[in-house]
Amino acid sequence: MFMLLIANWKMNFSPVEAVRNFKKFSKLAPQKTSLVIAVPQIALANIAEAKASSQTPLQVAAQNFNFHPNGAYTGEVGIEQINGLADYALIGHSERRIYAYETDKDCARKVAAALSVKIHPILCVGETAHDRDRGQAELVVRAQVAAGLAGVASNRLAEVVVAYEPVWAISGFGSAKIAKPADAAKMLAVVRDEIKVLFGGEKSKQVQILYGGSVNPDNAATYVLKSKADGLLVGNASLNVYSFRDILDKMELLR
Ligand code: PEP
């Protein structure tokens, strides 16, 4: 299975800028890595069009969606509306859990909705600094994994990606903290173990488990090697094609 490198552009770039950037990223030529760009919702249709008319190796992710297919949900973008535009979708990113009060139950409904239209769900989990200080990191993350995957049939598990991202290490929250690779490794093992508890040892190996949180070209390889991650989810360092390319280069050297 190829490693996954996911860029999260968050709430950056106009549709025109996003397409321009997507075209720049399309020139990357991964040999052993699958590249996914989580683009701003407003640019999804433009990017899907750019993707269809090119030979790009990039796949596209939505950063969010509403699990209702359509209906009276003003300002929302439903799963049916992103169907055909995205290959993957982020679910339960900590910025959504915190700013938009998304719950584990919402995440479970989104995972099911994504699978219903053959979009790969990327379930994001991770403890806050408060959870960690209270010694609850493992408990919280196990609960998020169990709740988020509660409705997944075991024959669909291979389509699911889980990203462990400690909230306190995500650059957008202004924290200066960076997770020690050993801590990331410990928590990725917890995520793997929880999936094993839920689905059994063999099935659990089908899920790609990623690390995310202040990943940059200098620490990317160490995180992958030490935590045995199947890939990385990158925010800030993915806004610029050069830093993203440097991360990709480090990953390509690993396998
Ligand atoms: C993210 O957006 O998922 C993320 C990990 O952000 P950053 O790399 O900027 O910490």
mmCIF file of C-alpha atoms and ligand atoms in Angstrom:
data_model
loop_
_atom_site.group_PDB
_atom_site.id
_atom_site.type_symbol
_atom_site.label_atom_id
_atom_site.label_comp_id
_atom_site.label_asym_id
_atom_site.label_seq_id
_atom_site.Cartn_x
_atom_site.Cartn_y
_atom_site.Cartn_z
ATOM 1 C CA MET A 1 0.000 0.000 0.000
ATOM 2 C CA PHE A 2 1.373 3.471 -0.907
ATOM 3 C CA MET A 3 1.937 5.957 1.866
ATOM 4 C CA LEU A 4 -0.550 8.808 1.975
ATOM 5 C CA LEU A 5 0.504 12.440 2.086
ATOM 6 C CA ILE A 6 -2.415 14.774 2.631
ATOM 7 C CA ALA A 7 -2.286 18.546 2.342
ATOM 8 C CA ASN A 8 -4.876 20.543 4.246
ATOM 9 C CA TRP A 9 -5.174 24.014 2.743
ATOM 10 C CA LYS A 10 -7.774 24.972 5.373
ATOM 11 C CA MET A 11 -9.514 28.344 4.771
ATOM 12 C CA ASN A 12 -6.893 29.698 2.384
ATOM 13 C CA PHE A 13 -6.949 30.656 -1.326
ATOM 14 C CA SER A 14 -9.736 31.994 -3.532
ATOM 15 C CA PRO A 15 -11.053 29.522 -6.135
ATOM 16 C CA VAL A 16 -8.734 31.071 -8.750
ATOM 17 C CA GLU A 17 -5.709 30.869 -6.441
ATOM 18 C CA ALA A 18 -6.625 27.326 -5.400
ATOM 19 C CA VAL A 19 -6.756 26.126 -9.014
ATOM 20 C CA ARG A 20 -3.457 27.887 -9.749
ATOM 21 C CA ASN A 21 -1.897 26.186 -6.715
ATOM 22 C CA PHE A 22 -3.447 22.830 -7.622
ATOM 23 C CA LYS A 23 -1.785 23.058 -11.032
ATOM 24 C CA LYS A 24 1.573 23.758 -9.376
ATOM 25 C CA PHE A 25 1.118 20.791 -7.020
ATOM 26 C CA SER A 26 0.127 18.658 -10.020
ATOM 27 C CA LYS A 27 3.703 18.884 -11.269
ATOM 28 C CA LEU A 28 4.887 16.834 -8.290
ATOM 29 C CA ALA A 29 5.756 13.358 -9.457
ATOM 30 C CA PRO A 30 5.408 10.880 -6.599
ATOM 31 C CA GLN A 31 6.587 7.328 -7.255
ATOM 32 C CA LYS A 32 5.567 5.652 -4.029
ATOM 33 C CA THR A 33 3.222 8.099 -2.315
ATOM 34 C CA SER A 34 -0.447 8.939 -2.862
ATOM 35 C CA LEU A 35 -1.025 12.681 -2.715
ATOM 36 C CA VAL A 36 -4.320 14.159 -1.587
ATOM 37 C CA ILE A 37 -5.145 17.868 -1.351
ATOM 38 C CA ALA A 38 -7.935 18.947 1.008
ATOM 39 C CA VAL A 39 -9.103 22.056 -0.775
ATOM 40 C CA PRO A 40 -11.401 24.852 0.418
ATOM 41 C CA GLN A 41 -15.057 23.972 -0.120
ATOM 42 C CA ILE A 42 -15.619 26.975 -2.358
ATOM 43 C CA ALA A 43 -12.958 25.716 -4.787
ATOM 44 C CA LEU A 44 -14.036 22.060 -4.916
ATOM 45 C CA ALA A 45 -15.939 22.312 -8.207
ATOM 46 C CA ASN A 46 -13.218 24.375 -9.918
ATOM 47 C CA ILE A 47 -10.545 21.941 -8.761
ATOM 48 C CA ALA A 48 -12.565 18.911 -9.864
ATOM 49 C CA GLU A 49 -12.786 20.503 -13.315
ATOM 50 C CA ALA A 50 -9.028 21.228 -13.375
ATOM 51 C CA LYS A 51 -8.346 17.663 -12.253
ATOM 52 C CA ALA A 52 -10.589 16.125 -14.930
ATOM 53 C CA SER A 53 -8.775 17.978 -17.704
ATOM 54 C CA SER A 54 -5.266 17.015 -16.573
ATOM 55 C CA GLN A 55 -3.037 14.022 -15.959
ATOM 56 C CA THR A 56 -2.495 14.999 -12.349
ATOM 57 C CA PRO A 57 -1.497 12.365 -9.798
ATOM 58 C CA LEU A 58 -3.317 14.391 -7.144
ATOM 59 C CA GLN A 59 -6.518 13.284 -5.479
ATOM 60 C CA VAL A 60 -8.912 15.710 -3.889
ATOM 61 C CA ALA A 61 -10.430 15.849 -0.421
ATOM 62 C CA ALA A 62 -13.266 17.941 0.941
ATOM 63 C CA GLN A 63 -12.447 19.540 4.293
ATOM 64 C CA ASN A 64 -15.978 19.072 5.560
ATOM 65 C CA PHE A 65 -19.555 18.351 4.495
ATOM 66 C CA ASN A 66 -22.998 17.944 6.003
ATOM 67 C CA PHE A 67 -24.066 14.316 6.395
ATOM 68 C CA HIS A 68 -27.575 15.114 5.132
ATOM 69 C CA PRO A 69 -27.749 14.485 1.400
ATOM 70 C CA ASN A 70 -29.600 17.758 0.748
ATOM 71 C CA GLY A 71 -32.423 19.855 2.200
ATOM 72 C CA ALA A 72 -33.150 22.860 4.379
ATOM 73 C CA TYR A 73 -29.679 23.404 5.862
ATOM 74 C CA THR A 74 -28.834 26.960 4.875
ATOM 75 C CA GLY A 75 -25.182 27.561 4.191
ATOM 76 C CA GLU A 76 -24.252 23.899 4.415
ATOM 77 C CA VAL A 77 -22.726 21.696 1.733
ATOM 78 C CA GLY A 78 -24.254 18.209 1.695
ATOM 79 C CA ILE A 79 -22.660 14.882 0.940
ATOM 80 C CA GLU A 80 -24.585 14.596 -2.351
ATOM 81 C CA GLN A 81 -23.194 17.963 -3.422
ATOM 82 C CA ILE A 82 -19.581 16.886 -2.997
ATOM 83 C CA ASN A 83 -20.201 13.456 -4.491
ATOM 84 C CA GLY A 84 -18.150 13.281 -7.686
ATOM 85 C CA LEU A 85 -15.989 16.255 -6.704
ATOM 86 C CA ALA A 86 -13.912 14.654 -3.954
ATOM 87 C CA ASP A 87 -12.106 11.338 -3.515
ATOM 88 C CA TYR A 88 -11.627 11.769 0.228
ATOM 89 C CA ALA A 89 -13.145 13.908 2.989
ATOM 90 C CA LEU A 90 -11.715 15.089 6.292
ATOM 91 C CA ILE A 91 -14.052 14.273 9.163
ATOM 92 C CA GLY A 92 -13.779 15.577 12.712
ATOM 93 C CA HIS A 93 -10.713 17.741 12.172
ATOM 94 C CA SER A 94 -9.958 19.337 15.542
ATOM 95 C CA GLU A 95 -10.640 22.809 14.133
ATOM 96 C CA ARG A 96 -14.162 21.622 13.375
ATOM 97 C CA ARG A 97 -14.575 19.801 16.663
ATOM 98 C CA ILE A 98 -13.544 22.987 18.481
ATOM 99 C CA TYR A 99 -14.892 25.869 16.353
ATOM 100 C CA ALA A 100 -17.993 24.145 14.946
ATOM 101 C CA TYR A 101 -18.718 21.928 17.984
ATOM 102 C CA GLU A 102 -18.668 18.729 15.942
ATOM 103 C CA THR A 103 -19.305 15.700 18.107
ATOM 104 C CA ASP A 104 -18.207 12.079 17.829
ATOM 105 C CA LYS A 105 -21.780 11.269 16.815
ATOM 106 C CA ASP A 106 -21.590 13.792 13.959
ATOM 107 C CA CYS A 107 -18.310 12.185 12.914
ATOM 108 C CA ALA A 108 -19.888 8.727 12.836
ATOM 109 C CA ARG A 109 -22.739 10.016 10.651
ATOM 110 C CA LYS A 110 -20.236 11.680 8.320
ATOM 111 C CA VAL A 111 -18.134 8.525 8.050
ATOM 112 C CA ALA A 112 -21.261 6.577 7.071
ATOM 113 C CA ALA A 113 -22.370 9.298 4.624
ATOM 114 C CA ALA A 114 -18.946 9.394 2.951
ATOM 115 C CA LEU A 115 -18.862 5.620 2.549
ATOM 116 C CA SER A 116 -22.383 5.675 1.116
ATOM 117 C CA VAL A 117 -21.073 7.644 -1.886
ATOM 118 C CA LYS A 118 -17.653 5.975 -2.070
ATOM 119 C CA ILE A 119 -15.702 8.913 -0.686
ATOM 120 C CA HIS A 120 -12.866 7.798 1.597
ATOM 121 C CA PRO A 121 -13.448 9.160 5.093
ATOM 122 C CA ILE A 122 -10.372 10.529 6.878
ATOM 123 C CA LEU A 123 -11.414 10.417 10.519
ATOM 124 C CA CYS A 124 -9.303 12.863 12.540
ATOM 125 C CA VAL A 125 -8.779 12.157 16.227
ATOM 126 C CA GLY A 126 -6.569 13.660 18.897
ATOM 127 C CA GLU A 127 -6.515 14.783 22.482
ATOM 128 C CA THR A 128 -6.365 18.369 23.756
ATOM 129 C CA ALA A 129 -3.572 19.623 26.022
ATOM 130 C CA HIS A 130 -6.079 19.474 28.879
ATOM 131 C CA ASP A 131 -6.837 15.798 28.166
ATOM 132 C CA ARG A 132 -3.126 15.038 28.081
ATOM 133 C CA ASP A 133 -2.367 16.929 31.292
ATOM 134 C CA ARG A 134 -5.056 14.887 33.067
ATOM 135 C CA GLY A 135 -3.547 11.648 31.769
ATOM 136 C CA GLN A 136 -6.616 11.059 29.580
ATOM 137 C CA ALA A 137 -5.004 11.159 26.125
ATOM 138 C CA GLU A 138 -5.332 7.455 25.444
ATOM 139 C CA LEU A 139 -8.868 7.245 26.788
ATOM 140 C CA VAL A 140 -10.059 10.204 24.714
ATOM 141 C CA VAL A 141 -8.471 8.977 21.506
ATOM 142 C CA ARG A 142 -9.763 5.423 21.944
ATOM 143 C CA ALA A 143 -13.268 6.838 22.488
ATOM 144 C CA GLN A 144 -13.036 9.052 19.380
ATOM 145 C CA VAL A 145 -11.891 6.119 17.229
ATOM 146 C CA ALA A 146 -14.574 3.794 18.574
ATOM 147 C CA ALA A 147 -17.356 6.359 18.173
ATOM 148 C CA GLY A 148 -16.240 7.536 14.736
ATOM 149 C CA LEU A 149 -15.988 4.016 13.332
ATOM 150 C CA ALA A 150 -19.050 2.664 15.125
ATOM 151 C CA GLY A 151 -21.149 2.351 11.952
ATOM 152 C CA VAL A 152 -18.446 0.988 9.635
ATOM 153 C CA ALA A 153 -19.006 -2.526 8.323
ATOM 154 C CA SER A 154 -15.811 -4.535 8.456
ATOM 155 C CA ASN A 155 -15.870 -5.084 4.683
ATOM 156 C CA ARG A 156 -15.603 -1.292 4.183
ATOM 157 C CA LEU A 157 -12.778 -0.757 6.662
ATOM 158 C CA ALA A 158 -10.069 -0.686 3.995
ATOM 159 C CA GLU A 159 -11.646 2.486 2.578
ATOM 160 C CA VAL A 160 -11.200 4.352 5.857
ATOM 161 C CA VAL A 161 -8.224 6.475 6.905
ATOM 162 C CA VAL A 162 -7.619 7.610 10.485
ATOM 163 C CA ALA A 163 -5.395 10.598 11.254
ATOM 164 C CA TYR A 164 -4.025 11.030 14.762
ATOM 165 C CA GLU A 165 -3.441 14.730 15.350
ATOM 166 C CA PRO A 166 -2.808 15.917 18.899
ATOM 167 C CA VAL A 167 -4.747 19.180 19.158
ATOM 168 C CA TRP A 168 -1.949 20.877 21.087
ATOM 169 C CA ALA A 169 0.498 20.225 18.233
ATOM 170 C CA ILE A 170 -1.617 21.684 15.423
ATOM 171 C CA SER A 171 0.040 24.900 14.302
ATOM 172 C CA GLY A 172 -3.216 26.773 13.661
ATOM 173 C CA PHE A 173 -4.054 26.836 17.361
ATOM 174 C CA GLY A 174 -0.946 28.942 17.972
ATOM 175 C CA SER A 175 0.660 26.370 20.201
ATOM 176 C CA ALA A 176 4.439 26.355 20.176
ATOM 177 C CA LYS A 177 4.440 22.668 21.128
ATOM 178 C CA ILE A 178 5.570 19.899 18.835
ATOM 179 C CA ALA A 179 4.875 16.256 19.638
ATOM 180 C CA LYS A 180 7.913 14.137 20.382
ATOM 181 C CA PRO A 181 8.127 11.349 17.796
ATOM 182 C CA ALA A 182 8.040 8.850 20.678
ATOM 183 C CA ASP A 183 4.727 10.326 21.901
ATOM 184 C CA ALA A 184 3.312 10.217 18.386
ATOM 185 C CA ALA A 185 4.435 6.590 18.116
ATOM 186 C CA LYS A 186 2.744 5.690 21.384
ATOM 187 C CA MET A 187 -0.542 7.264 20.344
ATOM 188 C CA LEU A 188 -0.514 5.792 16.843
ATOM 189 C CA ALA A 189 -0.087 2.401 18.486
ATOM 190 C CA VAL A 190 -3.124 3.195 20.634
ATOM 191 C CA VAL A 191 -5.166 4.035 17.532
ATOM 192 C CA ARG A 192 -4.056 0.806 15.839
ATOM 193 C CA ASP A 193 -4.874 -1.177 18.945
ATOM 194 C CA GLU A 194 -8.349 0.335 19.263
ATOM 195 C CA ILE A 195 -9.111 -0.556 15.645
ATOM 196 C CA LYS A 196 -7.851 -4.052 16.390
ATOM 197 C CA VAL A 197 -10.151 -4.286 19.414
ATOM 198 C CA LEU A 198 -13.079 -3.173 17.242
ATOM 199 C CA PHE A 199 -12.458 -5.151 14.068
ATOM 200 C CA GLY A 200 -9.834 -7.788 14.829
ATOM 201 C CA GLY A 201 -6.150 -7.984 14.007
ATOM 202 C CA GLU A 202 -6.254 -8.826 10.296
ATOM 203 C CA LYS A 203 -8.903 -6.258 9.372
ATOM 204 C CA SER A 204 -7.247 -3.524 11.410
ATOM 205 C CA LYS A 205 -4.153 -3.714 9.181
ATOM 206 C CA GLN A 206 -6.254 -2.439 6.265
ATOM 207 C CA VAL A 207 -6.717 1.001 7.785
ATOM 208 C CA GLN A 208 -4.123 3.632 6.926
ATOM 209 C CA ILE A 209 -3.201 5.561 10.028
ATOM 210 C CA LEU A 210 -1.570 8.963 9.623
ATOM 211 C CA TYR A 211 0.202 11.428 11.865
ATOM 212 C CA GLY A 212 -0.485 15.165 11.754
ATOM 213 C CA GLY A 213 0.559 18.170 13.823
ATOM 214 C CA SER A 214 3.223 20.727 12.840
ATOM 215 C CA VAL A 215 4.800 18.388 10.323
ATOM 216 C CA ASN A 216 7.496 20.087 8.236
ATOM 217 C CA PRO A 217 10.305 18.987 5.907
ATOM 218 C CA ASP A 218 12.710 18.610 8.850
ATOM 219 C CA ASN A 219 10.589 16.330 11.009
ATOM 220 C CA ALA A 220 8.458 14.456 8.430
ATOM 221 C CA ALA A 221 10.736 11.442 7.978
ATOM 222 C CA THR A 222 11.268 11.020 11.719
ATOM 223 C CA TYR A 223 7.538 11.013 12.405
ATOM 224 C CA VAL A 224 6.925 8.371 9.755
ATOM 225 C CA LEU A 225 9.830 6.194 10.826
ATOM 226 C CA LYS A 226 9.377 6.423 14.581
ATOM 227 C CA SER A 227 5.599 6.194 14.678
ATOM 228 C CA LYS A 228 5.289 3.690 11.828
ATOM 229 C CA ALA A 229 2.673 5.993 10.313
ATOM 230 C CA ASP A 230 1.192 5.102 6.937
ATOM 231 C CA GLY A 231 1.455 8.746 5.979
ATOM 232 C CA LEU A 232 1.118 12.339 7.111
ATOM 233 C CA LEU A 233 -1.546 15.039 7.261
ATOM 234 C CA VAL A 234 0.049 18.442 6.796
ATOM 235 C CA GLY A 235 -1.518 21.878 7.337
ATOM 236 C CA ASN A 236 0.696 24.925 7.334
ATOM 237 C CA ALA A 237 3.621 23.376 5.458
ATOM 238 C CA SER A 238 1.251 22.317 2.659
ATOM 239 C CA LEU A 239 0.319 25.840 1.656
ATOM 240 C CA ASN A 240 3.562 26.227 -0.222
ATOM 241 C CA VAL A 241 4.461 23.800 -2.987
ATOM 242 C CA TYR A 242 8.168 23.889 -2.124
ATOM 243 C CA SER A 243 7.814 22.869 1.513
ATOM 244 C CA PHE A 244 5.219 20.260 0.535
ATOM 245 C CA ARG A 245 7.562 18.911 -2.158
ATOM 246 C CA ASP A 246 10.363 18.684 0.426
ATOM 247 C CA ILE A 247 8.103 16.607 2.693
ATOM 248 C CA LEU A 248 7.164 14.396 -0.247
ATOM 249 C CA ASP A 249 10.848 13.931 -1.139
ATOM 250 C CA LYS A 250 11.622 12.802 2.410
ATOM 251 C CA MET A 251 8.758 10.307 2.308
ATOM 252 C CA GLU A 252 9.756 8.932 -1.064
ATOM 253 C CA LEU A 253 13.211 8.121 0.315
ATOM 254 C CA LEU A 254 11.717 6.002 3.084
ATOM 255 C CA ARG A 255 10.340 3.122 1.057
HETATM 256 C C1 PEP B 1 -3.833 19.938 10.106
HETATM 257 O O1 PEP B 1 -4.393 20.863 9.572
HETATM 258 O O2 PEP B 1 -4.388 18.852 10.136
HETATM 259 C C2 PEP B 1 -2.505 20.138 10.682
HETATM 260 C C3 PEP B 1 -1.897 19.113 11.187
HETATM 261 O O3 PEP B 1 -1.994 21.399 10.662
HETATM 262 P P1 PEP B 1 -0.457 21.819 10.897
HETATM 263 O O4 PEP B 1 0.389 20.910 10.060
HETATM 264 O O5 PEP B 1 -0.372 23.242 10.436
HETATM 265 O O6 PEP B 1 -0.173 21.677 12.360
#
